[in-house]
Each structure stands twice: as C-alpha cells, then as structure tokens.
Short mmCIF file of C-alpha atoms in Angstrom, two decimals:
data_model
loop_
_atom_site.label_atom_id
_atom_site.label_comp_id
_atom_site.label_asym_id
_atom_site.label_seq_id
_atom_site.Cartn_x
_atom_site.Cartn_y
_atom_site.Cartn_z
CA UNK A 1 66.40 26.97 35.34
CA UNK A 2 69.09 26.32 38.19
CA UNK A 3 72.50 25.10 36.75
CA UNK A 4 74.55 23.89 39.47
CA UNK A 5 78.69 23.87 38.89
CA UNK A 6 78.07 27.35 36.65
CA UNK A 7 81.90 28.46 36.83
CA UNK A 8 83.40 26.02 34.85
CA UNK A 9 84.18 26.09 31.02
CA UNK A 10 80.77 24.07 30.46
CA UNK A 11 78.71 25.88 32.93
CA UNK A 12 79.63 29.24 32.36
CA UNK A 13 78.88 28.81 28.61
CA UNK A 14 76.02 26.89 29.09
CA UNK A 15 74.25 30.15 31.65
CA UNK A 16 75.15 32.59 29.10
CA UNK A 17 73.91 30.26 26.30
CA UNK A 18 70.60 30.04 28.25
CA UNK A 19 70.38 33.52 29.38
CA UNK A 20 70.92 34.84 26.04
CA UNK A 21 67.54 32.85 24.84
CA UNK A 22 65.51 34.28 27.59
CA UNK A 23 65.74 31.99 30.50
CA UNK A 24 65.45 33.25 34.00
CA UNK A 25 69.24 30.92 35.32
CA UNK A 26 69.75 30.46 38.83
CA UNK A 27 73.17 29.34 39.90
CA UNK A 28 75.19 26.95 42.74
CA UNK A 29 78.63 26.88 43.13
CA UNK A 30 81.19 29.07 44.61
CA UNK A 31 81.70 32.68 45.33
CA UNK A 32 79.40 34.73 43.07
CA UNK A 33 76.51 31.75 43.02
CA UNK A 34 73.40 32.21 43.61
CA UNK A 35 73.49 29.48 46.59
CA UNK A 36 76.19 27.61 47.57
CA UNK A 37 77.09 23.89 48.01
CA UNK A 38 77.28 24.24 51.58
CA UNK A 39 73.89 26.04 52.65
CA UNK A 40 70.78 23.16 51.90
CA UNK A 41 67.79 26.04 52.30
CA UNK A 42 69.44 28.28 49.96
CA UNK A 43 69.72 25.06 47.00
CA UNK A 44 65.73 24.22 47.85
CA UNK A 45 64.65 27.47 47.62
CA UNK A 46 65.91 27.62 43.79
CA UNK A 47 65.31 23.93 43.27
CA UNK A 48 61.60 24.09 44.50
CA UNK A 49 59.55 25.22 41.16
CA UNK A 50 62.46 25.51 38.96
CA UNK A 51 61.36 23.98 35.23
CA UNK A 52 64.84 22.46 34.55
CA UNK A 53 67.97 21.43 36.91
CA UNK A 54 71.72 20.85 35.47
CA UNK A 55 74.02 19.80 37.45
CA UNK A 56 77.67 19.48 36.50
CA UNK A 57 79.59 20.35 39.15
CA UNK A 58 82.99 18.30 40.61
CA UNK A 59 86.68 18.84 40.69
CA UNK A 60 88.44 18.60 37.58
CA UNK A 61 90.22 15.23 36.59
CA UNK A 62 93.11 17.38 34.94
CA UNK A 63 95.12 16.29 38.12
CA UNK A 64 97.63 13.62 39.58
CA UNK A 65 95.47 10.60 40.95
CA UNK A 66 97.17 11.25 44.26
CA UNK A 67 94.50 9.62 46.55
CA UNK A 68 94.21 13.20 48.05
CA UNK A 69 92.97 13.98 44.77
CA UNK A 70 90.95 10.99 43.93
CA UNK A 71 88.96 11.47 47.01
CA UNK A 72 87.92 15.13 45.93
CA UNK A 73 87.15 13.92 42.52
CA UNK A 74 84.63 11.21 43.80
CA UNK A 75 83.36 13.51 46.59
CA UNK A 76 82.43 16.45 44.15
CA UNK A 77 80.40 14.78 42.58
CA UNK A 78 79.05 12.31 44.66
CA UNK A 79 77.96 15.22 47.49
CA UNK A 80 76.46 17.66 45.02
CA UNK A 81 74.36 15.22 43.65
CA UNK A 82 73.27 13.85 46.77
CA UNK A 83 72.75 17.78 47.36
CA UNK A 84 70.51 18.10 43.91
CA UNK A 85 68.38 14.98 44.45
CA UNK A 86 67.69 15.71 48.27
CA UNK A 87 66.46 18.92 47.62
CA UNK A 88 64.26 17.55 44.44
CA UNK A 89 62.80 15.02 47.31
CA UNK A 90 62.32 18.42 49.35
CA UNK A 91 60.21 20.62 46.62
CA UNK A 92 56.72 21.11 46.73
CA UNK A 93 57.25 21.62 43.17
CA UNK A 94 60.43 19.52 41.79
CA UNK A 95 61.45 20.75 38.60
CA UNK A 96 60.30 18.09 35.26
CA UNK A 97 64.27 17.23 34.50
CA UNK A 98 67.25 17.20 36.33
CA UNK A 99 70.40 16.53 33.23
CA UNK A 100 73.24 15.55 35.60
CA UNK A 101 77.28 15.51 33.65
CA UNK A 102 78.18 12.13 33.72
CA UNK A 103 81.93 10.42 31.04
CA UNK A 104 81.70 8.46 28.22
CA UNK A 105 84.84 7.04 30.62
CA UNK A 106 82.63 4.95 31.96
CA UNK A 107 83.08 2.51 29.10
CA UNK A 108 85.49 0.13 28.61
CA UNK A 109 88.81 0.69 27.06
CA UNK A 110 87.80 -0.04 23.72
CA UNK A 111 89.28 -0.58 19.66
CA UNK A 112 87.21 -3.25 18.78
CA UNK A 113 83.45 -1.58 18.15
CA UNK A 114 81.73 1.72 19.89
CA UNK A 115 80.12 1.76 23.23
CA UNK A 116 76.28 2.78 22.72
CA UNK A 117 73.80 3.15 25.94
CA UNK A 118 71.88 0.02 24.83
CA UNK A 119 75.05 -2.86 24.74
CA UNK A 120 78.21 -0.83 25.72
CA UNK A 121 79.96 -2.63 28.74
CA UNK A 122 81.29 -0.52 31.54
CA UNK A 123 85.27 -0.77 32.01
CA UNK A 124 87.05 -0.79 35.47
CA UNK A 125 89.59 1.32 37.63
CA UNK A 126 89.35 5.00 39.46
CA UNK A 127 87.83 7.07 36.76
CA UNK A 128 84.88 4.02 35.82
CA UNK A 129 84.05 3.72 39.33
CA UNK A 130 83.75 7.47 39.35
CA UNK A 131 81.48 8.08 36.86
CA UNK A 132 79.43 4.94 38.22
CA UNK A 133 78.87 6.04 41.44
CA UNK A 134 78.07 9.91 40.27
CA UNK A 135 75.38 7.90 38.09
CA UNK A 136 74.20 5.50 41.06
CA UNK A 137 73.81 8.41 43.37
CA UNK A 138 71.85 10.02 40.14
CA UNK A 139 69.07 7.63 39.97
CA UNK A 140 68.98 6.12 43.55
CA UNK A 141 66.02 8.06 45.33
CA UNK A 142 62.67 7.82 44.56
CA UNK A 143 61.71 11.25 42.65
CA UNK A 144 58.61 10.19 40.70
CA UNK A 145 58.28 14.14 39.36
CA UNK A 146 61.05 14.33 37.81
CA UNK A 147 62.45 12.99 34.31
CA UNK A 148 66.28 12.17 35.39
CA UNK A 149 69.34 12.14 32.32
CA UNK A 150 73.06 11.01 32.84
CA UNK A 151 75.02 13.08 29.97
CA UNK A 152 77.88 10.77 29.07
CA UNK A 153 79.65 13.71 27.61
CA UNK A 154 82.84 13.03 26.00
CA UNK A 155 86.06 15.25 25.39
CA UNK A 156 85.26 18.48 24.38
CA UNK A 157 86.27 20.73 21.67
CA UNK A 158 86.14 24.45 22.72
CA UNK A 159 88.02 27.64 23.67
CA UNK A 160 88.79 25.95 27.10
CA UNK A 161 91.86 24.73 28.48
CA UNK A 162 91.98 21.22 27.07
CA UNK A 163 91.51 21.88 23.56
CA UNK A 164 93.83 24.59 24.29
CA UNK A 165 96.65 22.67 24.75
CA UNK A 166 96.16 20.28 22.09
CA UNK A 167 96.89 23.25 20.06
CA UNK A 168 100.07 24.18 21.87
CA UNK A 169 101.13 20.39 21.33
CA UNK A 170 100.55 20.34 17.54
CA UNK A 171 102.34 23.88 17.52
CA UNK A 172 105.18 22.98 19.04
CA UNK A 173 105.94 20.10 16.72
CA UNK A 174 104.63 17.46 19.48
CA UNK A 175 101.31 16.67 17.73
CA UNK A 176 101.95 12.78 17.04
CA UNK A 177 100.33 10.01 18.13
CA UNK A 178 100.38 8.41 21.53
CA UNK A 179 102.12 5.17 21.57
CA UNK A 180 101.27 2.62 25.09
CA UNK A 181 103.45 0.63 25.86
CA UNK A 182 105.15 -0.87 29.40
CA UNK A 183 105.37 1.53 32.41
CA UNK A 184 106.38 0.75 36.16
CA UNK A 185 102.86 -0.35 37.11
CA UNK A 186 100.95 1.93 39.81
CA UNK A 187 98.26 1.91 42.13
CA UNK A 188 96.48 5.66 41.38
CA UNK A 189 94.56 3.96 38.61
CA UNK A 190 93.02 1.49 41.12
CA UNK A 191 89.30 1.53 41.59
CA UNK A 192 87.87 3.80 43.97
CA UNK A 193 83.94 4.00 46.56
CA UNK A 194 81.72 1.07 48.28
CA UNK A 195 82.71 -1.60 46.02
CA UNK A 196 85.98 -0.58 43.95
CA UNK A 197 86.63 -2.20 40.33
CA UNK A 198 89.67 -3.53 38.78
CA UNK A 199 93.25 -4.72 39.19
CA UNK A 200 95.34 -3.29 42.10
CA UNK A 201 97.75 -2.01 39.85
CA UNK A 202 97.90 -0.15 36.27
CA UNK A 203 98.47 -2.00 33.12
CA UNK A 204 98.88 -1.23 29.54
CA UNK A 205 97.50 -1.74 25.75
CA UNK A 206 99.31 -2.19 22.70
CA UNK A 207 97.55 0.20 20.82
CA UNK A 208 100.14 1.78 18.39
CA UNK A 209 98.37 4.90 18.32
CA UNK A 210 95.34 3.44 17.45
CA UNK A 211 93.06 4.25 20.46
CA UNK A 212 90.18 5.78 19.84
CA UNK A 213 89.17 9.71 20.65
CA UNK A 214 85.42 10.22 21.26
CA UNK A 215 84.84 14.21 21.39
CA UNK A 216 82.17 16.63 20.76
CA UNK A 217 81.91 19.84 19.77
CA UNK A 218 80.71 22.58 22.46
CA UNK A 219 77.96 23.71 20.00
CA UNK A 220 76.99 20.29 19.95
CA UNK A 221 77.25 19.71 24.11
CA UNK A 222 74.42 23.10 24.01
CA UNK A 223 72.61 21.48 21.34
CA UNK A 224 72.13 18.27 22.66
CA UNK A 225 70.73 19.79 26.10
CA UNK A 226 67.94 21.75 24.38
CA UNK A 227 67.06 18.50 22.56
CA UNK A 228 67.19 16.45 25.45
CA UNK A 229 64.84 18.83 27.48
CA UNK A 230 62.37 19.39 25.36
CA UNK A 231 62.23 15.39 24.55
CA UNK A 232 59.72 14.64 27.48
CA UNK A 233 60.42 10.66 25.74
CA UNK A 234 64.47 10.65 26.61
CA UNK A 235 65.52 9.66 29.99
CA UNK A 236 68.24 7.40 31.27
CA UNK A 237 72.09 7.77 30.35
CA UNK A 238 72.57 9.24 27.27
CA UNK A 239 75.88 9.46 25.08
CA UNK A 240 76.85 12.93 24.11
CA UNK A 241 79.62 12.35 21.72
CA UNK A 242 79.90 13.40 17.62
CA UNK A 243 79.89 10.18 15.85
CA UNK A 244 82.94 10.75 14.03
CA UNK A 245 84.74 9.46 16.26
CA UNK A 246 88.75 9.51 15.45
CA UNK A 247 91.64 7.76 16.64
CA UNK A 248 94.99 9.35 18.10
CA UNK A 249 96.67 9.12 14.70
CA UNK A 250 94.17 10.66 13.35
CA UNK A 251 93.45 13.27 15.64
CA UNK A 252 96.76 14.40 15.64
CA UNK A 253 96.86 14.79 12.10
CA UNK A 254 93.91 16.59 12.20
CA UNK A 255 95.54 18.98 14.98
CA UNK A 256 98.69 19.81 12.52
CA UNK A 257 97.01 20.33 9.83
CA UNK A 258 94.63 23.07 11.44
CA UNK A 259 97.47 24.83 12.89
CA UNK A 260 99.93 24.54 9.92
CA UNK A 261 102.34 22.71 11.53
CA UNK A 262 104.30 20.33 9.17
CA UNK A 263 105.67 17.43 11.07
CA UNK A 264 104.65 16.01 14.98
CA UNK A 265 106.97 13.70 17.11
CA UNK A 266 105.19 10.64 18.38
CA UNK A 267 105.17 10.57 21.97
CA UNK A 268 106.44 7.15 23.27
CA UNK A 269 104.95 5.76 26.71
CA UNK A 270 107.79 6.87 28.92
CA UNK A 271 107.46 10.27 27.41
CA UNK A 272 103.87 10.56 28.27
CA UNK A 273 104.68 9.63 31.67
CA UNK A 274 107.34 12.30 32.22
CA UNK A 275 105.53 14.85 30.47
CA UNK A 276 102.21 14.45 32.46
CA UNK A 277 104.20 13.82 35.40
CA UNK A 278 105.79 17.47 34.57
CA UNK A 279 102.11 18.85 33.79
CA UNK A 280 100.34 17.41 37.18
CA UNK A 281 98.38 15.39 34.94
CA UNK A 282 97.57 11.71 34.11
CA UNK A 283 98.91 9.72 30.31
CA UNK A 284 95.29 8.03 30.56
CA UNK A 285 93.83 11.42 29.26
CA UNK A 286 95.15 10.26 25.78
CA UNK A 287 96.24 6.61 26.32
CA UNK A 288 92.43 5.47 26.94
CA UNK A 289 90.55 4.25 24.32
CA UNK A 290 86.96 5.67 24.15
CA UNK A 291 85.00 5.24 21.15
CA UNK A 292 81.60 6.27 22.16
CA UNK A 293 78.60 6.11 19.70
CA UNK A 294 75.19 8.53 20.12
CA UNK A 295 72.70 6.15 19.84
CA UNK A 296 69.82 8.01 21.86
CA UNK A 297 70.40 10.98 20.52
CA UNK A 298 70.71 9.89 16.43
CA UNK A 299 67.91 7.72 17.26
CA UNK A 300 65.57 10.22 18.65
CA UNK A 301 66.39 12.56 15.25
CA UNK A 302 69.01 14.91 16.86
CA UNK A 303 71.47 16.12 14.31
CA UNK A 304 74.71 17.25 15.00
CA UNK A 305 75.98 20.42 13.80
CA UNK A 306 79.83 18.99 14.24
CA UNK A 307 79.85 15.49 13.03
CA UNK A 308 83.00 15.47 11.31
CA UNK A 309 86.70 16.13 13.30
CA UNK A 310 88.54 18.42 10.62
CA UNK A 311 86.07 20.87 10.46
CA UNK A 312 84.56 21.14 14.49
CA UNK A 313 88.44 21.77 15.15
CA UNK A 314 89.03 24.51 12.38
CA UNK A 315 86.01 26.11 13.96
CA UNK A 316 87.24 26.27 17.50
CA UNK A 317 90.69 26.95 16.32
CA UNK A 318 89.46 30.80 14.75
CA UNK A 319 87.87 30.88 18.33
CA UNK A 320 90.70 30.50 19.93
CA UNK A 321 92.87 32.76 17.95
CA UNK A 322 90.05 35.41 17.86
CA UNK A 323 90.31 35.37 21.44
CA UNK A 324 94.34 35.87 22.07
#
C-alpha cells in the first residue's frame, strides 16, 4: 500500500493503523517519506504494483483565506493528485484502488434535508470549488485498472488539533452555539480555479445556531477505508460522515457536558470574526451548515461503530486526557 500525505493527523494514524495489521505501507510526503512530491520516478516506483493507493495530502484549511493561502490550498491538492494519477497512467502494474480525501464541503450550505451522493447539490465559493476541482482532477484521466473513490470525509473527532480545541472552548466556558448574523462582507470566500463559483463577496445565514455539524469518528474514518477497499462494487464519491448528524446547539451541549463544564457563552457573529481573526482561522469552520448523510456506505451494509455524538466524543475525550 502507498499512502501519500502520511504526516498528517489522518495519515499518520491511518500507516500505523495499516502497519499494525500487516501491510507492507509505503509513504509520500515530506522529510522522512518514502518519496517525495517533488521527484516523479521515486512516486512510480512505489505506485507501479502497489495493491492500494491513498492519497490525502494538501495544506490544511485551518488558515486565513488570504489568496496566498487559497492558492496553496487548491495547489496541494490539485498537484499531488495530478502526481498520483500520472504515475497510475505510468505503471505497468497500477494498483486496483486509488481512495483520494475529498469534504463533505462540497455540499451546499444546508438546514433543510442531508446531502447524500445520489441527490445532494454542490454549494458555491473557495472551499466548494476546492474540493471540486481536487475531485475533477480525481477522475479526469483515463485509468481503466484502477477502481477510483472520492472520500467526502467530514469533521473529524480525534486526538488531533481540531477536536482539541473544541475541548478547550467548552472548558473555558465558551462552548455555546454559533450565532450568523451580518458581517462587513469579504472577498476570501470567493470562488477559486478554471471556472470559479459564487458571489464576489461573502454573505450570511440566519441560522440561530441551528446549522448543522456533520462529523465522524476517527475509528469510523479507518473503518470505512477497509470497507471501501475490500468492496470491489463501491466506486465514485462516497460520504464518510456518522449519520447522527448534530447541529451547533447541540454539539455544544454535547461538548459541556463531556467535559463537565456547566454553562457556555454563545458566540455572536462579530465574536466569531474577532476570535478567528485572533486564531488565523476562518468563522465558516463552524458557521457552515453541513449535514451530510452516508448513503453508500449504509447502503452497501457498513456499520458504524460511532453513530451517535455523546458517546464518539466521550471516547475521544479519555484519549485526549490519557494523552496529556
């Protein structure tokens, strides 16, 4: 197996996940990889008559949508992919799947009904165009040996960073929900590659806390990949996401009441936007509503091992405190 983008939070768990079952894992990425982004023979020479490819590499969108930054973020992932699927074209023996990360962001902001793969519609802005152009770049060659997934992987809940500071929020006494409302409007937001989505400038949903939070569980994230490789039948973009979904109100609540904390200030627009300001970060992290729905994967008979908020965030809470 070759996992490509192996020092993140996902890949890293994801090679010793693998390894620990007895998989021979071959890495790209950056120092310490097995072949890096930058050297085409080295990739092909793991690529060619590896059984499985993963590719999740691409700068994280924990940033400021400076268009510095939005250029790396679309570049990432455009250019390692392009990297992946060239060298699949190259192979004398292409490996039988290539799973490349994908977002549930590419859906719509939605509070009306969940997105599925069959009938959800694809929103608009930066991070859609994104994820539609990693996906385009995905499936645009001709690479009849090879069974090719888009994981539409939503937020997830693990010892990492994200989830980290969710915790930190809640503890502090900040863990209500996320009210939109009116903001100076802004162009970061704006859509982004060959044929860019969207108004010019940012807008707003009443929402009153009500947007919703697709997430999944890391165990679930591992989970779904072994399913998904060994289902010769599953191909396409698939929606990794628990299907109890939640919505800010709720997840909030959820967050105190793992951590003991007894009350949680709601966080008004204009606080959002000073605090991720503050953070290097973006308010459409939370303000976004995604409510993503598995349909391939409850379909095809995968069960989840975290369907239910509450207790996937008591698990990775003991993680994290295990771990300080």
């Amino acid at each position: 197996m070759v996992i490509g983008g192996a020092s993140g939070f996902l890949g890293a768990h994801l090679v010793e996940s693998f390894r620990a079952e007895g998989w021979r894992v071959a890495t790209i990425g950056r120092a310490g990889a097995d072949a890096s982004w930058d050297d085409p023979a080295a990739i092909l020479a793991l690529v060619d008559g590896a059984d499985a490819l993963i590719g999740l590499a691409g700068k994280s969108v924990d940033c400021r949508y400076a268009d510095r930054n939005r250029d790396e973020v679309l570049r990432s992932r455009v250019d390692t992919t392009r990297a992946l699927s060239r060298a699949i074209a190259a192979s004398a023996r292409p490996p039988r799947v290539w799973l490349n990360a994908s977002t549930a962001t590419i859906y719509r902001h939605a509070e009306d009904r969940a997105q599925g793969e069959r009938d959800g519609e694809l929103g608009t802005g930066f991070s859609v165009d994104v994820a539609r152009n990693w996906e385009r770049e995905l499936f645009r060659d001709e690479l009849p040996g090879t069974r090719r997934v888009a994981l539409r992987i939503a937020i997830v809940l693990g010892d990492g960073p994200a989830t980290r500071t969710l915790f930190r929020l809640a503890r502090l006494g900040l863990g209500g929900p996320h009210l939109d409302g009116p903001w100076f409007p802004h162009r970061r937001y704006r859509g982004i590659g060959p044929d860019p989505s969207g108004p010019e400038r940012s807008g707003w949903h009443r929402s009153r806390g009500r947007q919703r939070f697709s997430w999944v569980h890391l165990d679930d994230v591992l989970g779904s990949i072994r399913w998904i490789l060994d289902r010769d039948d599953l191909a396409g973009p698939i929606n990794v996401a628990s299907p109890g979904a939640s919505d800010s109100r709720g997840l909030m609540r959820a967050l105190r009441q793992t951590v003991g904390a007894r009350v949680g200030l709601p966080a008004s627009r204009w606080m959002l936007e000073l605090g991720t300001w503050a953070l290097r970060t973006e308010s459409e992290m939370v303000l976004k509503s995604r409510w993503v729905r598995p349909e391939v994967l409850e379909t095809s008979g995968y069960r989840f091992r975290w369907a239910e908020l509450e207790p996937a965030l008591r698990d990775v809470w003991a993680s994290v405190r295990a771990g300080d």
